[in-house]
Coordinates of C-alpha atoms in Angstrom, one line a residue:
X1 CA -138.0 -45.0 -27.1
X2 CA -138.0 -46.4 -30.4
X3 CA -134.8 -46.2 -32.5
X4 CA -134.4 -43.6 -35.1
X5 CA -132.7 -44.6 -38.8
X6 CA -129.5 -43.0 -38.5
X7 CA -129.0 -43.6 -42.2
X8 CA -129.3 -39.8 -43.6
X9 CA -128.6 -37.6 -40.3
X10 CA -125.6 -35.5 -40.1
X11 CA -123.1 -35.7 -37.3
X12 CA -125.3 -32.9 -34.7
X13 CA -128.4 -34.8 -35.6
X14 CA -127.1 -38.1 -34.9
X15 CA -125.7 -36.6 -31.1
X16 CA -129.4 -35.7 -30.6
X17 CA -131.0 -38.9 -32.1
X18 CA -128.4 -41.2 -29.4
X19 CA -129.4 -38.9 -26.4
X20 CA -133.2 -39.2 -27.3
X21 CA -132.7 -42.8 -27.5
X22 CA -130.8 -42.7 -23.7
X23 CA -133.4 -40.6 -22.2
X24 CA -131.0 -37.8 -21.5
X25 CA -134.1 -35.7 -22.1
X26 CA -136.6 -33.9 -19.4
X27 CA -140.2 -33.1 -19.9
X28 CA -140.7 -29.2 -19.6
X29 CA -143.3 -28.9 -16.2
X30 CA -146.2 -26.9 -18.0
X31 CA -145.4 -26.7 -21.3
X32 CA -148.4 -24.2 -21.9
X33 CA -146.6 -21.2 -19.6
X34 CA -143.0 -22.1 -20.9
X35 CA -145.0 -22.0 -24.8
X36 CA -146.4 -18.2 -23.4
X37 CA -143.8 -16.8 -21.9
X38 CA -141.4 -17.5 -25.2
X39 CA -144.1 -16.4 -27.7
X40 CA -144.2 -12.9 -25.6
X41 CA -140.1 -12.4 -25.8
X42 CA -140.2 -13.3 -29.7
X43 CA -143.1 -10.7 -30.0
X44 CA -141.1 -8.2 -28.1
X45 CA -137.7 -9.0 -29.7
X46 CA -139.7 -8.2 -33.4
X47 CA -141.3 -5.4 -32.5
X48 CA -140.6 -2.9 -34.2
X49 CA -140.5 0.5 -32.3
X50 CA -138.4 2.7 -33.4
X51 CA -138.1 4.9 -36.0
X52 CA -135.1 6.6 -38.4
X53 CA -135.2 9.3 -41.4
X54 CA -132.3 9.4 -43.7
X55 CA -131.5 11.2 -46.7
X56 CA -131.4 9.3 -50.1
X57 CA -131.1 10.5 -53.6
X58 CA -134.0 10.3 -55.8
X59 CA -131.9 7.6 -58.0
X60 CA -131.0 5.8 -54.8
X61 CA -134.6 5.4 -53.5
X62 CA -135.8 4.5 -57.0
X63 CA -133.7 2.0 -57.3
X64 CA -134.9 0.7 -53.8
X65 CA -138.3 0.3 -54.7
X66 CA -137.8 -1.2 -57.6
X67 CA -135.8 -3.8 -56.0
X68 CA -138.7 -4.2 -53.5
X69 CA -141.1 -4.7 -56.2
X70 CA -139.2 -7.4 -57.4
X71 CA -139.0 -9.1 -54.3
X72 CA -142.5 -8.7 -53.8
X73 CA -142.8 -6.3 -50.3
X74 CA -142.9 -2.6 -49.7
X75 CA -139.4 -0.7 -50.0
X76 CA -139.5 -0.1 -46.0
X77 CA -139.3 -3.6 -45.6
X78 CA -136.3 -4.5 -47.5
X79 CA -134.4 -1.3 -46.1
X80 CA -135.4 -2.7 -42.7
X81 CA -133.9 -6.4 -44.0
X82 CA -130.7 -5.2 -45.6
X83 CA -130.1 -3.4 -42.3
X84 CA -131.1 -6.2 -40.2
X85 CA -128.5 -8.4 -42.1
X86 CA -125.8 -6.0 -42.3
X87 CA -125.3 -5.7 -38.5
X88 CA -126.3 -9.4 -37.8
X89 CA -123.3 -10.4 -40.3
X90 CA -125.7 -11.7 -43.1
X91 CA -124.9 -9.2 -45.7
X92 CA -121.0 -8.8 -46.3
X93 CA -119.6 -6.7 -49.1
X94 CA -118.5 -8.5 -52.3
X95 CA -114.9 -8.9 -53.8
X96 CA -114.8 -7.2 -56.7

């Protein structure tokens, strides 16, 4: 294997590079199942099949999809994002 320049690779990346180079690495049998298999679980992880009503005030929802507007994608989709962050630990609050 030829040897990669180390020269702008953080410490993780040159781990990786030096176990590339030793052949610490194992072809994957058929690659064209493994590639199927994991396509179908990230479809079915981003499906999304459920649905939830809530309450908002006019000012509230406004306010929503003029945000979304700006961002350039419907309002369902950015409530669906700032949710998706919130319990993933992407969105915290800010100090004020």
């Amino acid at each position: 294997m030829k040897n990669i320049n180390n020269k702008f690779l953080d410490d993780e990346e040159k781990d990786l590079a030096k176990s590339i180079a030793n052949d610490e690495w194992q072809s994957i049998g058929n690659l064209d199942q493994m590639k199927r298999l994991l396509q179908e679980a990230a479809r079915t992880t981003m499906t999304k099949d459920q649905r939830m009503n809530i309450r908002l005030t006019k000012k509230d929802l406004d306010g929503i999809k003029t945000r979304a507007l700006a961002e350039g994608m419907p309002y369902q989709t950015l409530v669906s994002s700032i949710i998706h962050k919130y319990i993933s630990g992407q969105l915290t609050e800010k100090e004020a």
